[in-house]
Each structure stands twice: as structure tokens, then as C-alpha cells.
Coordinates of C-alpha atoms and ligand atoms in Angstrom, one line a residue:
M1 CA 22.9 2.7 17.5
E2 CA 23.8 -1.1 16.7
K3 CA 21.4 -2.6 14.2
K4 CA 19.8 -5.9 14.9
N5 CA 21.4 -9.0 13.4
I6 CA 19.0 -9.8 10.6
D7 CA 19.7 -11.2 7.3
W8 CA 18.4 -7.9 5.5
E9 CA 19.0 -9.0 2.0
N10 CA 16.8 -12.0 2.2
L11 CA 14.1 -10.6 3.9
G12 CA 10.5 -11.2 2.5
F13 CA 7.4 -9.2 3.1
G14 CA 6.2 -10.6 6.4
Y15 CA 5.5 -9.7 10.1
Y16 CA 8.9 -9.4 11.8
K17 CA 8.1 -8.3 15.4
T18 CA 10.2 -5.4 16.4
D19 CA 10.5 -4.0 20.1
K20 CA 8.0 -0.8 20.1
R21 CA 4.9 0.2 18.8
Y22 CA 2.7 3.2 19.3
V23 CA -0.9 2.9 20.7
S24 CA -3.7 5.4 21.4
N25 CA -6.9 4.4 22.5
F26 CA -10.5 6.2 22.0
K27 CA -13.0 6.1 24.9
D28 CA -15.5 8.4 26.3
G29 CA -15.6 10.5 23.1
K30 CA -11.7 11.3 22.7
W31 CA -8.5 9.9 21.9
D32 CA -6.1 9.6 24.8
S33 CA -2.7 11.0 24.6
G34 CA -1.0 7.9 23.2
C35 CA 2.4 6.4 24.0
I36 CA 5.1 3.9 23.0
T37 CA 4.7 0.4 24.2
E38 CA 6.5 -2.8 24.1
D39 CA 3.1 -4.9 24.3
S40 CA 2.4 -6.4 20.9
M41 CA -0.8 -8.2 22.0
V42 CA -4.1 -6.6 21.8
T43 CA -6.9 -7.8 24.3
I44 CA -10.5 -6.9 23.2
S45 CA -14.1 -7.7 24.0
E46 CA -15.4 -11.0 22.1
C47 CA -18.2 -8.5 21.0
A48 CA -15.7 -5.9 19.6
G49 CA -17.1 -4.2 16.4
V50 CA -13.8 -5.0 14.5
I51 CA -14.3 -8.9 15.0
H52 CA -18.1 -8.9 13.9
Y53 CA -18.7 -6.1 11.6
C54 CA -15.0 -5.5 10.3
Q55 CA -14.9 -1.9 11.7
T56 CA -11.2 -1.3 10.6
C57 CA -9.1 0.4 8.3
F58 CA -5.1 0.3 8.0
E59 CA -2.2 2.0 6.2
G60 CA 1.0 0.8 4.8
M61 CA 4.4 3.1 4.4
K62 CA 8.1 2.5 4.7
A63 CA 10.8 4.1 6.4
Y64 CA 14.3 4.1 4.4
T65 CA 18.0 4.5 5.4
T66 CA 19.3 6.9 3.0
Q67 CA 22.8 6.8 1.0
D68 CA 24.0 9.4 3.7
G69 CA 22.7 7.6 6.6
H70 CA 19.5 9.5 7.5
V71 CA 16.3 7.6 8.2
V72 CA 13.4 9.1 6.1
V73 CA 9.8 8.4 5.4
F74 CA 8.0 9.0 2.1
R75 CA 4.9 11.3 2.3
P76 CA 3.5 10.4 5.6
D77 CA 1.2 13.2 5.3
L78 CA -0.6 11.5 2.5
N79 CA -1.1 8.3 4.7
A80 CA -2.3 10.3 7.4
Q81 CA -5.2 11.9 5.3
R82 CA -6.0 8.8 3.7
M83 CA -6.5 7.0 6.8
Y84 CA -8.4 10.0 8.2
D85 CA -10.5 9.6 4.9
S86 CA -11.0 5.7 5.6
A87 CA -12.0 6.3 9.2
V88 CA -14.7 8.8 8.4
R89 CA -16.1 6.5 5.8
L90 CA -16.3 3.6 8.4
E91 CA -17.8 5.7 11.2
I92 CA -14.4 5.3 13.0
P93 CA -13.3 8.5 14.9
P94 CA -10.6 9.9 12.6
F95 CA -7.1 10.3 14.1
P96 CA -5.5 13.9 13.5
V97 CA -3.2 14.1 10.7
E98 CA -0.5 16.0 12.8
R99 CA -0.9 13.2 15.7
F100 CA -0.4 10.4 13.0
I101 CA 2.7 11.9 11.5
D102 CA 4.0 12.4 15.0
A103 CA 3.2 8.8 15.8
V104 CA 5.1 7.7 12.7
E105 CA 8.1 9.5 13.9
Q106 CA 7.8 8.1 17.3
V107 CA 7.7 4.5 15.9
V108 CA 10.6 4.9 13.7
K109 CA 12.8 6.7 16.4
A110 CA 11.8 3.7 18.8
N111 CA 12.7 0.9 16.3
L112 CA 15.8 2.3 14.7
E113 CA 17.8 -0.8 15.2
F114 CA 15.2 -2.6 12.8
V115 CA 15.4 0.1 9.8
P116 CA 17.4 -2.0 7.3
P117 CA 20.9 -0.4 6.3
Y118 CA 21.3 1.4 3.1
G119 CA 22.0 -0.8 0.2
T120 CA 20.1 -3.9 1.3
G121 CA 17.0 -3.0 -0.6
A122 CA 15.1 -3.5 2.2
A123 CA 12.8 -0.9 4.3
L124 CA 11.1 -0.6 7.6
Y125 CA 7.4 -1.3 6.8
L126 CA 5.0 0.7 9.1
R127 CA 1.5 -0.4 9.5
P128 CA -1.0 1.9 11.2
V129 CA -4.2 0.3 11.9
M130 CA -7.6 1.6 13.6
F131 CA -10.1 -0.7 14.9
A132 CA -13.4 -0.8 17.0
T133 CA -12.4 -2.5 20.4
G134 CA -15.8 -1.7 22.1
P135 CA -18.7 -4.2 22.0
V136 CA -21.6 -3.8 19.8
M137 CA -24.3 -6.3 19.0
G138 CA -26.6 -4.2 16.8
V139 CA -25.2 -3.3 13.6
K140 CA -23.8 0.1 14.5
P141 CA -20.3 1.9 15.2
A142 CA -18.7 1.0 18.4
Q143 CA -17.8 3.6 21.1
E144 CA -14.2 2.6 21.8
Y145 CA -11.2 2.1 19.3
Q146 CA -7.7 1.7 19.0
F147 CA -5.2 3.5 16.9
R148 CA -1.6 1.5 16.5
I149 CA 1.4 1.9 14.6
F150 CA 3.8 -1.1 14.5
A151 CA 6.8 -1.8 12.5
S152 CA 8.2 -4.7 10.6
P153 CA 11.4 -4.8 8.5
V154 CA 10.4 -6.0 4.9
G155 CA 12.1 -7.2 1.6
P156 CA 10.1 -7.3 -1.8
Y157 CA 6.5 -8.0 -1.9
F158 CA 6.7 -10.5 -4.9
K159 CA 9.0 -13.4 -4.3
K160 CA 12.2 -13.4 -6.4
G161 CA 12.8 -16.5 -8.3
G162 CA 11.1 -18.0 -11.6
A163 CA 10.2 -15.5 -14.3
S164 CA 11.1 -11.8 -13.3
S165 CA 7.7 -10.6 -14.5
L166 CA 4.4 -11.2 -12.9
V167 CA 1.5 -13.2 -14.6
L168 CA -2.1 -12.1 -13.7
K169 CA -5.4 -13.3 -14.2
V170 CA -8.7 -11.1 -14.8
S171 CA -10.8 -12.1 -12.0
D172 CA -14.3 -13.2 -11.9
F173 CA -14.8 -11.8 -8.5
D174 CA -14.9 -8.1 -7.6
R175 CA -12.6 -6.5 -4.7
S176 CA -15.2 -3.5 -4.3
A177 CA -18.7 -2.4 -5.0
P178 CA -20.0 0.5 -7.0
H179 CA -20.3 3.5 -4.4
G180 CA -18.7 0.8 -1.9
T181 CA -15.3 1.2 -0.1
G182 CA -12.8 0.5 -2.6
H183 CA -11.3 4.0 -2.6
I184 CA -10.4 3.4 1.1
K185 CA -8.0 1.1 2.9
A186 CA -10.9 -0.8 4.6
G187 CA -10.0 -4.1 6.1
L188 CA -13.1 -5.4 4.5
N189 CA -11.7 -4.9 0.9
Y190 CA -9.0 -7.1 1.7
A191 CA -11.1 -10.0 3.4
M192 CA -13.3 -9.9 0.0
S193 CA -10.0 -10.4 -2.0
L194 CA -8.6 -13.4 0.0
H195 CA -10.7 -16.2 -1.6
P196 CA -9.9 -14.7 -5.3
I197 CA -6.1 -14.6 -4.4
V198 CA -6.0 -18.2 -3.1
K199 CA -7.7 -19.2 -6.3
A200 CA -5.4 -17.3 -8.5
H201 CA -2.3 -18.7 -6.7
D202 CA -3.7 -22.2 -7.0
E203 CA -4.0 -21.7 -10.8
G204 CA -0.5 -20.5 -10.8
F205 CA -1.0 -16.8 -11.3
N206 CA 0.8 -14.2 -9.0
E207 CA -2.3 -11.8 -8.6
N208 CA -5.7 -10.7 -9.8
M209 CA -6.7 -7.9 -12.2
Y210 CA -10.0 -6.8 -10.8
L211 CA -12.4 -5.0 -13.2
D212 CA -14.8 -2.3 -12.3
P213 CA -17.5 -3.6 -10.4
Q214 CA -20.5 -2.0 -12.3
T215 CA -19.8 -3.0 -16.1
R216 CA -16.8 -5.4 -15.8
T217 CA -15.3 -3.9 -18.8
K218 CA -12.6 -1.7 -17.2
V219 CA -9.4 -2.2 -15.4
E220 CA -9.2 -1.2 -11.9
E221 CA -6.3 -2.6 -9.8
T222 CA -5.1 -5.8 -8.0
G223 CA -5.6 -6.8 -4.3
G224 CA -2.7 -4.7 -3.1
A225 CA -1.7 -2.3 -5.9
N226 CA -2.6 0.1 -8.5
F227 CA -1.6 -0.4 -12.1
F228 CA 0.2 1.7 -14.7
F229 CA 0.6 0.9 -18.4
V230 CA 3.0 2.4 -21.0
T231 CA 1.9 3.0 -24.6
A232 CA 4.1 2.4 -27.8
D233 CA 5.0 6.2 -27.9
N234 CA 5.9 6.2 -24.1
T235 CA 2.7 7.7 -22.5
V236 CA 2.2 6.6 -19.1
V237 CA -1.3 5.8 -18.6
T238 CA -3.2 4.8 -15.2
P239 CA -6.6 3.9 -14.4
K240 CA -9.3 6.4 -13.1
S241 CA -12.1 5.0 -11.2
P242 CA -14.1 5.9 -8.2
S243 CA -13.5 2.4 -6.7
I244 CA -9.7 1.9 -6.6
L245 CA -7.5 3.0 -3.8
P246 CA -5.8 6.3 -4.4
S247 CA -2.1 5.2 -4.2
I248 CA 0.4 7.4 -3.0
T249 CA 3.1 5.4 -5.0
R250 CA 0.9 6.0 -8.2
R251 CA 0.1 9.5 -7.7
S252 CA 4.0 10.0 -7.0
L253 CA 4.9 8.3 -10.1
M254 CA 2.6 10.0 -12.4
S255 CA 4.0 13.5 -11.1
L256 CA 7.5 12.2 -11.5
A257 CA 6.7 10.8 -15.1
E258 CA 5.5 14.2 -16.0
N259 CA 8.6 15.8 -14.7
L260 CA 10.7 13.4 -16.7
G261 CA 8.8 14.7 -19.8
Y262 CA 6.5 11.8 -20.5
K263 CA 2.8 12.3 -21.4
V264 CA 0.6 11.0 -18.7
E265 CA -3.0 10.2 -18.7
E266 CA -5.2 9.1 -15.8
R267 CA -8.4 7.9 -17.4
E268 CA -10.7 4.8 -17.9
V269 CA -8.8 2.0 -19.3
Y270 CA -10.7 -0.7 -21.0
L271 CA -9.8 -4.5 -20.8
S272 CA -10.3 -4.5 -24.6
E273 CA -7.4 -2.0 -25.2
L274 CA -4.9 -3.6 -22.9
S275 CA -3.0 -5.4 -25.9
E276 CA -2.0 -1.9 -27.1
F277 CA 0.3 -1.3 -24.3
V278 CA 3.8 -2.2 -24.4
E279 CA 4.7 -2.0 -20.6
C280 CA 2.5 -2.7 -17.3
G281 CA 3.7 -2.3 -13.8
L282 CA 2.0 -2.7 -10.5
C283 CA 2.9 0.2 -7.9
G284 CA 2.3 0.4 -4.4
T285 CA 4.2 0.9 -1.1
A286 CA 4.6 -3.0 -0.7
A287 CA 4.9 -3.7 -4.5
V288 CA 7.2 -0.5 -5.2
I289 CA 7.0 -1.2 -9.1
S290 CA 6.6 -4.7 -10.2
P291 CA 6.6 -5.4 -13.8
V292 CA 3.7 -7.3 -15.3
G293 CA 4.5 -9.5 -18.2
K294 CA 1.1 -11.3 -19.0
V295 CA -2.7 -11.1 -18.2
N296 CA -4.7 -14.1 -18.7
D297 CA -8.2 -13.2 -19.7
H298 CA -10.3 -16.4 -19.4
G299 CA -7.5 -18.2 -21.6
K300 CA -6.7 -15.5 -23.7
E301 CA -3.3 -14.2 -23.1
I302 CA -2.4 -10.3 -23.1
L303 CA 1.3 -9.9 -23.6
F304 CA 3.1 -6.6 -22.7
K305 CA 6.2 -6.9 -25.0
N306 CA 8.5 -4.7 -23.1
S307 CA 7.9 -5.8 -19.6
Q308 CA 8.0 -9.9 -20.1
N309 CA 11.4 -10.2 -18.5
G310 CA 11.5 -7.5 -16.0
M311 CA 10.8 -3.9 -16.2
G312 CA 10.7 -2.2 -19.5
P313 CA 12.5 1.1 -20.1
V314 CA 9.9 3.6 -19.0
S315 CA 9.1 1.4 -16.0
K316 CA 12.9 1.2 -15.0
K317 CA 13.1 5.0 -15.3
L318 CA 10.2 5.8 -13.1
Y319 CA 11.5 2.9 -10.5
D320 CA 14.9 4.4 -10.4
T321 CA 13.6 7.8 -9.8
L322 CA 11.3 6.9 -7.2
T323 CA 13.6 4.7 -5.3
G324 CA 16.5 7.2 -5.8
I325 CA 14.3 9.9 -4.0
Q326 CA 13.3 7.2 -1.1
F327 CA 17.0 6.2 -0.5
G328 CA 18.2 9.6 -0.8
R329 CA 20.2 9.4 -4.1
I330 CA 18.1 11.9 -6.0
E331 CA 16.4 15.0 -4.6
G332 CA 12.6 14.9 -4.6
P333 CA 9.9 17.5 -4.9
E334 CA 9.6 19.6 -1.9
G335 CA 7.9 18.0 1.1
W336 CA 8.1 14.3 -0.1
V337 CA 10.8 13.1 2.3
R338 CA 10.3 13.6 5.9
Q339 CA 13.7 13.1 7.9
I340 CA 13.4 11.4 11.1
I341 CA 17.0 11.5 12.0
Ligands
LIG1 N1 -4.2 -0.5 -4.0 C1 -4.5 -1.3 -2.9 C2 -5.6 -2.1 -2.9 C3 -3.6 -1.4 -1.8 O1 -3.8 -2.1 -0.8 C4 -2.4 -0.6 -2.0 C5 -1.4 -0.5 -0.8 O2 -1.5 0.3 0.0 C6 -2.2 0.2 -3.0 C7 -3.2 0.2 -4.1 C8 -1.0 1.1 -3.3 O3 -1.1 2.2 -2.5 P1 0.2 3.0 -1.8 O4 1.0 3.3 -3.2 O5 -0.5 4.1 -1.3 O6 0.9 2.0 -1.1
LIG2 C1 0.9 -1.7 0.9 O1 1.4 -1.6 -0.1 O2 1.4 -1.0 2.0 C2 -0.1 -2.4 1.4 O3 -0.8 -2.2 2.3 C3 -0.6 -3.6 0.2 C4 -0.8 -4.8 1.1 C5 -1.5 -5.5 0.0 C6 0.3 -5.4 1.6

């Protein structure tokens, strides 16, 4: 199979239309059998629930070409389950976990020419999305939905160039609410974060650090990634909160850190204790591990001394282990890597 003529090494994180996607529609109380289609357009009612009441959720995952030439996806069962949970919370009829995994396989197989070659650092990003297509006028769930998975080859989420570590600001906005939808991948969470991210970029920051919406004293996450921190004695700490997205990358990293012999803690992390950490990183499918050098808390700078200029040693070890597993250089824990071809 011939690869597409794409400048793989210089891909950013964006939409690059590929040839095929998977679509299944929900109507008359059931999901249809679903199929691969070339149609990248969606035509829906002007009164569709997704347009007015944001009844939609999505996922993000990647397919990788491994060192020995296979194509794999990383822990798709966890994305399938998280999307199931998101759908339930949004009153969207959930898509069965086994069917989600099968659809992922179909989309990757149908777009093999777009899976970036090994060694380019790029991957094929998969974007499962579910949304209300049926008309609703009163505030209630729609009767019709679409489940779709499309693919796009991607490079790094954060642009290279300039300083190699990110600079964040503590946001005055919240991305979630107490007892809200922060823990699921609802489109509405991202709508909430658009104004704050535009503001942060205008002010010269790479991202926002959101605090817990109840007390605004504890660290939550950014608009698109979880946090981890490293203490001076190499303990890997990640915030625990009911309103952050349970990142699959973060859960994987914490388990790898433990296997590597680091002490790990998932606990509440106070803004006031940040200066005690020596490394900070963002983690997620798109972000992979992106080092954070500084956090600006209303003019007061908090510096992470070992992740000022790129990843510190603990972050680097975790990064090498995670990407080693994803690109087939290291054998991962049982069931983490699903081989497509
Ligand atoms: N937090 C938010 C708000 C996200 O959008 C994402 C991306 O999916 C993550 C964290 C990271 O999650 P994962 O590692 O499952 O991609
Ligand atoms: C992902 O990492 O897959 C996400 O969905 C994050 C998004 C902000 C791009």
C-alpha cells in the first residue's frame, strides 16, 4: 500500500481530510448497522439538538505505525467506555463499546495510506463524535443521532519553535462546574474554554491552568490535557478531582511511573503548593507529554526548575516509555496496544 504524499514531519495538529470515515445513525430507537463512507459532509435539521443545546460528545485517539511496520491503536477500549459514559450523561443513546472498537478498526484500515510512517513522529488522529441530529425545540433530548469516526494525520499539538516549555496562566474562568460535565468529553466544555484560550493566547500564554470551580484553590487541568507534577524526591503527583476528564494518557502514565519504581500520588493539588514541584507536564492524546516551564498566577510566576527548557528527567523517562509502547519499541502491559494490521 502506497502512502499519501504528505510532508509528515511538518504536520501540525489540524484537520486534514482523509478518504473514508465510519457513520452510524440512530433512528426509531436503534443504531443502524453503520458503514464506511466517503462523504465528509453532515446535513442536519436547522433545529437539530446539537446546534441549539450542544447535545454532543467526542473522543480523541491515535493510530501509530510501529517500528516493525504494524499499525496499532492505543487502549481503544478506554475511549469506547469514556464515550459511553459521556453519552449517558448527555442523554445520548450510547454506542456499544464493542461496536466502537470495531468502527475504529474499520476507519484505520480504510485510511492506511494516511497513517504516518514510523520515524516521522506523526500519527493518525481519530475523532469519534456523537451528536443530536433530530429536531428539538423544547429543552429535551433529540430522537435521532449520528455516531461518526473520522481520521486526520497529525503532528504535535503545541507548535515547535520559541521556548521549548509551555507558559500557562491561572485562568479566572472555569471550564467546568461543580457536579457538572467536566468529567466527560462534552462539546459544551470546550465551548466554555474558547473565550479563555483566545484571551490567554492574546496575552502571550500557551494555555490556561483551570482551578476547581468550587473553591478555586486546587489545580484541575487545561482545556485539553491533564497535569502531572514531579517533586524534588521524584514522586509523580497528579490532581484528583470529580470535574476533570479522566485522561487515558494520564492513567497510563501513572501506572507506567509506578512500574518504573516512582512513587505516585493521585490527590488534591493546591495552587499554593505548586512552587514545591520541580517538573510539570501536560498529558493527553494530542499533547502526549508537553513540558510546562512556568505558571503565571496573576503576575506571580511559579517556575518548575527541571522543566524550564524542555522535559525534566522524570517526564522524559515517562515520555520515552509511553511513546516506546505506542510506536512498538517497548512491550506494553497486556491489552494496551491493539494491532490493526
Ligand atoms: N483533558 C481534557 C479536557 C481533554 O480534552 C483531553 C483530551 O482528550 C485530556 C484531558 C486528555 O485525555 P486523553 O489522555 O484521554 O487524551
Ligand atoms: C485529545 O487529546 O485527543 C483531545 O481531544 C484534546 C483536544 C483539545 C484536541
